[in-house]
Coordinates of C-alpha atoms and ligand atoms in Angstrom, one line a residue:
M273 CA 49.6 -4.6 -101.0
T274 CA 49.2 -6.8 -97.9
K275 CA 49.9 -5.4 -94.5
E276 CA 53.0 -7.7 -94.3
K277 CA 54.6 -5.6 -97.1
K278 CA 53.7 -2.2 -95.7
A279 CA 55.8 0.0 -93.5
V280 CA 55.6 3.4 -92.1
I281 CA 58.6 5.7 -91.3
I282 CA 58.3 8.3 -88.5
Y283 CA 60.7 11.2 -89.0
G284 CA 61.3 12.6 -85.6
S285 CA 63.6 15.6 -86.1
P286 CA 62.2 19.1 -85.5
R287 CA 64.6 20.0 -88.3
R288 CA 62.5 18.1 -90.8
T289 CA 64.2 17.5 -94.1
K290 CA 67.3 19.3 -93.0
S291 CA 68.1 16.6 -90.5
A292 CA 70.6 13.8 -90.4
S293 CA 68.0 11.3 -89.3
Y294 CA 65.8 12.2 -92.2
H295 CA 68.6 11.6 -94.8
L296 CA 69.4 8.3 -93.2
G297 CA 65.7 7.3 -93.0
K298 CA 65.2 8.2 -96.6
S299 CA 68.1 5.9 -97.6
F300 CA 66.7 3.1 -95.5
I301 CA 63.3 3.2 -97.0
K302 CA 64.8 3.3 -100.5
G303 CA 66.1 -0.2 -99.7
L304 CA 62.8 -1.3 -98.2
Q305 CA 61.0 -0.2 -101.3
R306 CA 63.6 -2.0 -103.5
G307 CA 62.8 -5.1 -101.4
G308 CA 59.1 -4.9 -102.3
F309 CA 57.7 -2.8 -99.4
E310 CA 55.3 0.1 -99.7
V311 CA 56.4 2.8 -97.3
E312 CA 54.4 5.7 -95.9
E313 CA 56.5 8.7 -94.6
I314 CA 55.3 10.7 -91.6
M315 CA 57.1 14.0 -90.8
L316 CA 56.1 14.4 -87.2
A317 CA 57.1 18.1 -87.1
N318 CA 54.3 18.7 -89.6
Q319 CA 51.7 17.0 -87.6
K320 CA 49.5 18.5 -84.9
I321 CA 49.8 16.2 -81.9
H322 CA 48.8 17.4 -78.5
H323 CA 50.4 16.1 -75.3
C324 CA 48.7 13.2 -73.6
V325 CA 47.1 14.7 -70.4
G326 CA 46.8 11.3 -68.6
C327 CA 43.0 11.4 -68.2
Y328 CA 42.5 7.8 -69.3
T329 CA 39.3 8.8 -71.1
C330 CA 40.5 6.6 -74.0
W331 CA 40.2 3.7 -71.6
T332 CA 37.1 4.6 -69.6
K333 CA 34.5 6.9 -71.1
T334 CA 35.3 6.6 -74.8
P335 CA 37.3 3.3 -75.3
G336 CA 39.9 3.7 -78.1
E337 CA 39.2 7.4 -78.6
C338 CA 41.3 10.2 -77.2
I339 CA 39.9 13.5 -76.0
H340 CA 42.1 15.3 -78.4
N341 CA 40.8 15.6 -82.0
D342 CA 44.1 16.1 -83.9
D343 CA 46.3 14.4 -86.4
M344 CA 47.0 11.5 -84.1
N345 CA 43.7 9.8 -85.0
A346 CA 44.8 9.3 -88.6
L347 CA 48.3 8.3 -87.6
R348 CA 47.1 5.6 -85.2
L349 CA 45.2 4.1 -88.1
K350 CA 48.3 4.1 -90.2
L351 CA 50.3 2.3 -87.5
R352 CA 47.7 -0.4 -87.3
N353 CA 48.0 -1.1 -91.0
V354 CA 51.7 -1.8 -91.4
S355 CA 54.0 -4.6 -90.3
I356 CA 57.1 -2.4 -89.8
T357 CA 57.3 0.9 -88.0
I358 CA 60.7 2.7 -88.5
Y359 CA 61.6 5.6 -86.2
A360 CA 64.2 7.9 -87.7
T361 CA 65.0 10.3 -84.9
P362 CA 67.8 12.4 -83.3
L363 CA 68.9 11.7 -79.8
Y364 CA 67.7 14.4 -77.4
I365 CA 68.9 14.2 -73.8
F366 CA 69.5 10.5 -74.1
S367 CA 66.0 10.0 -75.4
V368 CA 63.8 11.3 -78.2
P369 CA 62.6 14.8 -79.0
G370 CA 59.4 15.9 -77.4
I371 CA 57.4 15.5 -80.6
V372 CA 58.4 11.8 -80.8
K373 CA 57.6 11.3 -77.1
D374 CA 54.1 12.8 -77.7
F375 CA 53.6 10.5 -80.6
L376 CA 54.6 7.5 -78.4
D377 CA 52.4 8.6 -75.5
R378 CA 49.4 9.2 -77.7
Q379 CA 49.4 5.6 -78.8
L380 CA 47.8 4.7 -75.5
P381 CA 44.2 4.3 -77.0
E382 CA 45.6 1.5 -79.1
F383 CA 45.8 -0.6 -75.9
E384 CA 43.1 -1.8 -73.5
P385 CA 43.6 -1.1 -69.8
Y386 CA 43.7 -4.7 -68.7
L387 CA 46.9 -6.2 -67.4
I388 CA 48.4 -9.3 -69.1
E389 CA 51.7 -11.1 -69.0
R390 CA 53.6 -10.8 -72.3
N391 CA 57.2 -11.9 -72.8
G392 CA 57.6 -12.4 -69.0
I393 CA 56.5 -8.9 -68.1
T394 CA 53.2 -7.1 -67.3
S395 CA 51.7 -5.3 -70.2
H396 CA 48.4 -4.2 -71.9
P397 CA 46.6 -6.1 -74.7
Y398 CA 46.2 -4.5 -78.1
R399 CA 42.7 -3.2 -78.7
Y400 CA 43.0 -4.1 -82.4
E401 CA 44.9 -7.4 -82.3
L402 CA 46.3 -8.3 -85.7
E403 CA 45.8 -11.9 -86.4
G404 CA 48.7 -14.1 -87.7
F405 CA 51.1 -11.3 -88.3
Q406 CA 53.9 -9.8 -86.3
R407 CA 54.4 -6.0 -85.8
R408 CA 58.0 -5.1 -86.1
M409 CA 60.0 -2.0 -85.2
F410 CA 63.3 -0.6 -86.5
L411 CA 65.2 2.3 -85.0
I412 CA 67.5 4.8 -86.8
C413 CA 69.0 7.3 -84.3
V414 CA 71.6 9.9 -84.6
A415 CA 73.5 11.8 -81.9
G416 CA 75.9 14.7 -81.6
F417 CA 78.2 12.9 -79.3
P418 CA 80.4 10.2 -80.9
E419 CA 80.3 7.3 -78.4
Q420 CA 77.8 4.5 -79.0
S421 CA 77.0 4.4 -75.2
H422 CA 75.0 7.6 -75.6
F423 CA 72.3 5.5 -77.3
D424 CA 72.0 3.0 -74.4
A425 CA 68.9 4.6 -72.8
V426 CA 67.0 5.3 -76.1
V427 CA 67.6 1.7 -77.4
Q428 CA 66.5 0.3 -74.0
M429 CA 63.3 2.5 -74.1
F430 CA 62.4 1.3 -77.7
K431 CA 63.2 -2.3 -76.9
K432 CA 61.1 -2.3 -73.8
K433 CA 58.2 -0.5 -75.6
T434 CA 58.2 -3.0 -78.4
T435 CA 58.6 -6.2 -76.4
T436 CA 55.9 -5.3 -73.8
A437 CA 53.6 -4.4 -76.7
G438 CA 54.3 -7.8 -78.3
E439 CA 56.2 -6.3 -81.2
T440 CA 59.6 -7.3 -82.3
Y441 CA 62.6 -5.0 -82.2
I442 CA 64.3 -6.0 -85.4
G443 CA 67.4 -3.8 -85.3
D444 CA 68.9 -0.4 -85.3
I445 CA 71.3 2.0 -87.0
L446 CA 72.9 4.3 -84.4
I447 CA 75.2 7.0 -85.8
G448 CA 77.1 9.2 -83.3
G449 CA 78.9 12.4 -84.2
S450 CA 76.2 12.9 -86.8
E451 CA 76.1 16.7 -87.0
L452 CA 77.9 16.9 -90.4
I453 CA 75.3 14.6 -92.0
S454 CA 72.6 17.2 -91.8
K455 CA 74.6 19.7 -93.8
D456 CA 73.3 19.8 -97.4
N457 CA 76.7 20.3 -98.9
S458 CA 78.2 17.3 -97.0
Q459 CA 75.8 14.8 -98.6
Q460 CA 78.4 13.7 -101.1
S461 CA 80.8 12.8 -98.4
F462 CA 78.3 10.4 -96.8
K463 CA 77.6 8.5 -100.1
K464 CA 79.0 5.2 -98.6
L465 CA 77.0 5.5 -95.4
Y466 CA 73.8 6.0 -97.4
E467 CA 74.6 3.1 -99.6
Y468 CA 75.1 0.8 -96.5
V469 CA 71.9 2.1 -94.9
E470 CA 69.9 1.5 -98.1
N471 CA 71.3 -2.0 -98.2
A472 CA 70.2 -2.4 -94.5
G473 CA 66.7 -1.5 -95.6
Y474 CA 66.8 -3.9 -98.4
E475 CA 67.9 -6.7 -96.1
V476 CA 65.2 -5.9 -93.6
A477 CA 62.6 -6.2 -96.4
T478 CA 64.0 -9.4 -97.8
I479 CA 65.5 -11.3 -94.8
G480 CA 63.9 -9.5 -91.9
K481 CA 67.0 -8.1 -90.4
I482 CA 70.4 -6.4 -91.2
S483 CA 73.1 -8.9 -92.1
E484 CA 76.3 -9.0 -90.0
K485 CA 78.2 -7.9 -93.1
T486 CA 76.2 -4.7 -93.4
K487 CA 76.3 -4.1 -89.7
N488 CA 80.0 -4.4 -89.7
L489 CA 80.4 -2.1 -92.8
I490 CA 78.5 0.7 -91.0
K491 CA 80.4 0.0 -87.7
E492 CA 83.7 -0.1 -89.4
V493 CA 83.3 3.2 -91.2
Y494 CA 81.0 5.2 -88.9
E495 CA 81.6 4.1 -85.4
F496 CA 84.3 6.1 -83.7
K497 CA 87.3 4.3 -82.3
P498 CA 88.6 5.3 -78.9
E499 CA 91.7 6.8 -80.4
E500 CA 89.6 9.0 -82.7
L501 CA 87.6 10.7 -79.9
E502 CA 90.1 13.4 -79.1
V503 CA 90.4 14.4 -82.8
F504 CA 86.6 14.5 -83.0
R505 CA 86.3 16.7 -79.9
S506 CA 89.0 19.0 -81.2
M507 CA 87.3 19.3 -84.6
A508 CA 83.9 20.0 -83.0
N509 CA 85.4 22.7 -80.8
K510 CA 86.9 24.4 -83.8
Y511 CA 83.6 24.4 -85.5
W512 CA 82.0 26.0 -82.5
D513 CA 84.8 28.6 -82.2
S514 CA 84.0 29.4 -85.8
T515 CA 80.5 30.6 -85.0
I516 CA 82.2 33.7 -83.6
P517 CA 84.8 35.0 -86.1
R518 CA 88.3 34.5 -84.8
D519 CA 90.5 37.4 -84.1
Y520 CA 93.3 36.4 -86.5
D521 CA 96.6 38.0 -86.2
K522 CA 96.5 40.2 -89.3
E523 CA 100.0 41.5 -89.0
D524 CA 101.6 38.0 -89.4
I525 CA 99.4 37.0 -92.3
S526 CA 99.4 39.9 -94.7
I527 CA 99.6 38.4 -98.2
S528 CA 102.3 39.3 -100.7
E529 CA 100.9 40.8 -103.9
E530 CA 104.0 40.0 -105.9
K531 CA 103.1 36.4 -106.7
I532 CA 101.0 35.4 -109.7
P533 CA 97.8 33.5 -108.7
L534 CA 97.1 30.1 -110.3
K535 CA 94.6 29.9 -113.2
L536 CA 92.3 27.2 -114.4
S537 CA 94.3 27.1 -117.6
D538 CA 97.4 26.0 -115.7
G539 CA 95.8 22.5 -115.6
G540 CA 96.5 19.7 -113.1
M541 CA 96.6 20.3 -109.4
E542 CA 97.2 24.0 -110.1
A543 CA 93.7 24.1 -111.8
T544 CA 92.1 22.3 -108.8
F545 CA 93.3 25.1 -106.4
A546 CA 92.5 27.8 -108.9
G547 CA 89.0 26.4 -109.1
M548 CA 88.6 26.3 -105.4
A549 CA 89.6 30.0 -105.2
M550 CA 87.0 30.8 -107.8
V551 CA 84.1 29.2 -106.0
Y552 CA 85.2 30.5 -102.5
N553 CA 82.3 31.7 -100.5
P554 CA 83.4 34.6 -98.1
N555 CA 80.2 34.4 -96.1
I556 CA 81.1 31.2 -94.4
I557 CA 83.9 32.6 -92.2
K558 CA 83.4 36.3 -92.4
G559 CA 86.5 38.4 -92.6
L560 CA 88.8 35.4 -93.0
T561 CA 92.4 36.6 -93.6
G562 CA 95.3 34.2 -93.9
V563 CA 96.6 31.1 -95.6
F564 CA 95.4 27.6 -96.0
Q565 CA 98.4 25.5 -97.1
F566 CA 98.6 22.1 -98.7
H567 CA 101.7 19.9 -98.8
L568 CA 100.9 17.2 -101.4
D569 CA 103.9 14.9 -101.7
D570 CA 106.7 17.3 -102.7
E571 CA 104.4 20.0 -104.1
I572 CA 103.1 22.9 -102.0
Y573 CA 100.1 25.0 -102.7
Y574 CA 98.2 27.6 -100.7
L575 CA 94.9 29.4 -100.7
A576 CA 95.2 33.0 -99.5
F577 CA 92.2 34.8 -98.0
D578 CA 92.1 38.6 -97.7
G579 CA 88.9 39.1 -95.9
N580 CA 86.7 38.8 -98.9
K581 CA 88.5 37.1 -101.9
C582 CA 90.6 34.0 -102.2
K583 CA 93.5 33.4 -104.5
A584 CA 95.5 30.2 -105.1
Y585 CA 99.3 30.0 -105.3
K586 CA 102.0 27.5 -105.8
G587 CA 104.8 27.5 -103.3
S588 CA 104.8 27.9 -99.5
Y589 CA 103.8 30.6 -97.2
P590 CA 105.7 31.2 -93.9
K591 CA 102.8 31.3 -91.4
P592 CA 99.7 29.4 -92.6
L593 CA 96.6 29.2 -90.4
T594 CA 96.2 25.6 -91.4
T595 CA 98.4 23.1 -93.2
I596 CA 97.3 19.9 -94.8
I597 CA 100.0 17.3 -95.2
S598 CA 98.8 14.5 -97.5
P599 CA 99.9 12.1 -100.2
K600 CA 98.7 13.6 -103.5
D601 CA 96.6 10.6 -104.4
V602 CA 94.8 10.7 -101.0
W603 CA 94.0 14.3 -101.4
M604 CA 92.8 13.8 -105.0
K605 CA 90.5 11.0 -103.8
I606 CA 89.0 13.2 -101.1
S607 CA 88.5 16.0 -103.6
N608 CA 86.8 13.7 -106.0
G609 CA 84.5 12.3 -103.3
E610 CA 86.0 8.8 -103.6
L611 CA 87.3 9.0 -100.0
E612 CA 85.5 10.6 -97.1
G613 CA 87.6 13.4 -95.6
R614 CA 86.7 12.7 -91.9
Q615 CA 87.4 9.0 -92.2
A616 CA 90.7 9.6 -94.0
L617 CA 91.8 12.0 -91.2
M618 CA 90.7 9.6 -88.5
R619 CA 92.7 6.9 -90.1
G620 CA 95.8 9.0 -90.3
L621 CA 95.8 9.1 -94.2
F622 CA 96.6 12.8 -94.0
Q623 CA 97.6 15.2 -91.2
V624 CA 96.4 18.7 -90.3
K625 CA 98.4 21.3 -88.5
G626 CA 97.1 24.5 -87.0
D627 CA 93.5 25.6 -87.0
M628 CA 91.2 22.6 -87.8
N629 CA 88.3 24.9 -88.5
L630 CA 89.3 25.6 -92.2
L631 CA 89.3 21.8 -92.8
I632 CA 86.0 21.3 -91.1
R633 CA 84.3 24.1 -93.1
M634 CA 86.0 23.4 -96.4
N635 CA 82.8 22.0 -98.0
E636 CA 80.9 25.1 -97.1
M637 CA 83.7 27.5 -98.1
F638 CA 84.2 26.0 -101.5
E639 CA 80.7 25.0 -102.4
S640 CA 81.3 23.1 -105.5
T641 CA 84.2 21.1 -104.3
K642 CA 84.1 18.0 -102.1
T643 CA 86.0 16.7 -99.2
Ligands
FMN852 C1 67.6 19.7 -77.3 C2 68.7 18.8 -77.8 C3 69.2 17.8 -77.0 C4 70.2 17.0 -77.5 N1 70.6 16.0 -76.7 C5 71.7 15.2 -77.1 C6 72.2 14.1 -76.3 O1 71.7 13.8 -75.2 N2 73.2 13.4 -76.7 C7 73.8 13.7 -78.0 O2 74.7 13.0 -78.3 N3 73.3 14.7 -78.8 C8 72.3 15.4 -78.4 N4 71.8 16.4 -79.2 C9 72.4 16.6 -80.5 C10 71.6 16.0 -81.6 O3 71.4 14.6 -81.4 C11 72.4 16.1 -82.9 O4 72.5 17.5 -83.2 C12 71.8 15.3 -84.1 O5 72.7 15.3 -85.1 C13 70.5 16.0 -84.6 O6 70.0 15.1 -85.6 P1 68.9 15.6 -86.7 O7 69.8 16.4 -87.7 O8 68.4 14.4 -87.3 O9 67.9 16.5 -86.0 C14 70.8 17.2 -78.7 C15 70.3 18.3 -79.5 C16 69.3 19.1 -79.0 C17 68.7 20.2 -79.9

């Protein structure tokens, strides 16, 4: 394999494989590989990389060699032998996590100390210049906050780093509000995103950049619109509230024992709710007591939690904690994984009343169901 068809991906999240940036990076390289690239994966959190101490020994006493003898020596060699470096990293304080910053700083021995002009700005020459081929860089970055402007500084940093080093910044995928992506049981919900990101990787391999079409698909589905921000903040706050069990008003929500719970053998929508009750995991919101109600067209169902168990019923309950009001077909598509729950909510395809937390944590509460 020639260097032109080789790439290296740098996973920068300290969460390793449990991270959103890792999942997106994996999809991207799947596309690159489909486009004929050989890709090496580097999990930075598994590497031993000391901080640069700024001694410049790599420029003076031992040119090209750092005083630290750690994993960075081998990693620098890898960087030299590829045409594309992909950084898949979370946003930490408008920049990259410390392990990524150390990795960037420790690339200093790759350069000579002399000053040259490159792309209209002062820079250093490469110590190991690659003849006749262009090094390229691609950024995948995820952030907790939803607005794209949170990425401004990190994009600027990587752009500056690459252009001054004579590399080409070939594009980026910047996903805000990404916290859900890192959850194992949400992977199904992000199927479309992974598909687009894989396609982006394929395009980078074959045409050298992401097409406008793919860019727009990602933007359309995963960039928050101004009118969605308040819903996002409210959902996020409910999630945080849920890390401390809520003090539900138990008097108002005691559940009648007279009704007969739904069973799988009831079939149809009844069976769907009976199935959810069966797989309910009481450890997600400990001590949850109350009702989660669903108005699907003219039919009403509810899931009743009594602190430990969950039962499903047909009919309505006077004081539900949360009520979903949705056309039946929309809810079916969400349940089947054909429609992404978050996106459907943002687009007003269904409504939620009351405590948003039950909706946010549905995937976790009913492990084998999908939203
Ligand atoms: C120390 C720290 C700093 C963070 N700084 C920011 C930030 O400046 N802006 C932001 O939107 N999110 C910030 N976040 C949130 C992460 O970007 C977010 O949780 C992301 O989804 C993590 O991605 P990962 O799963 O790939 O690690 C920060 C998280 C941590 C732990």
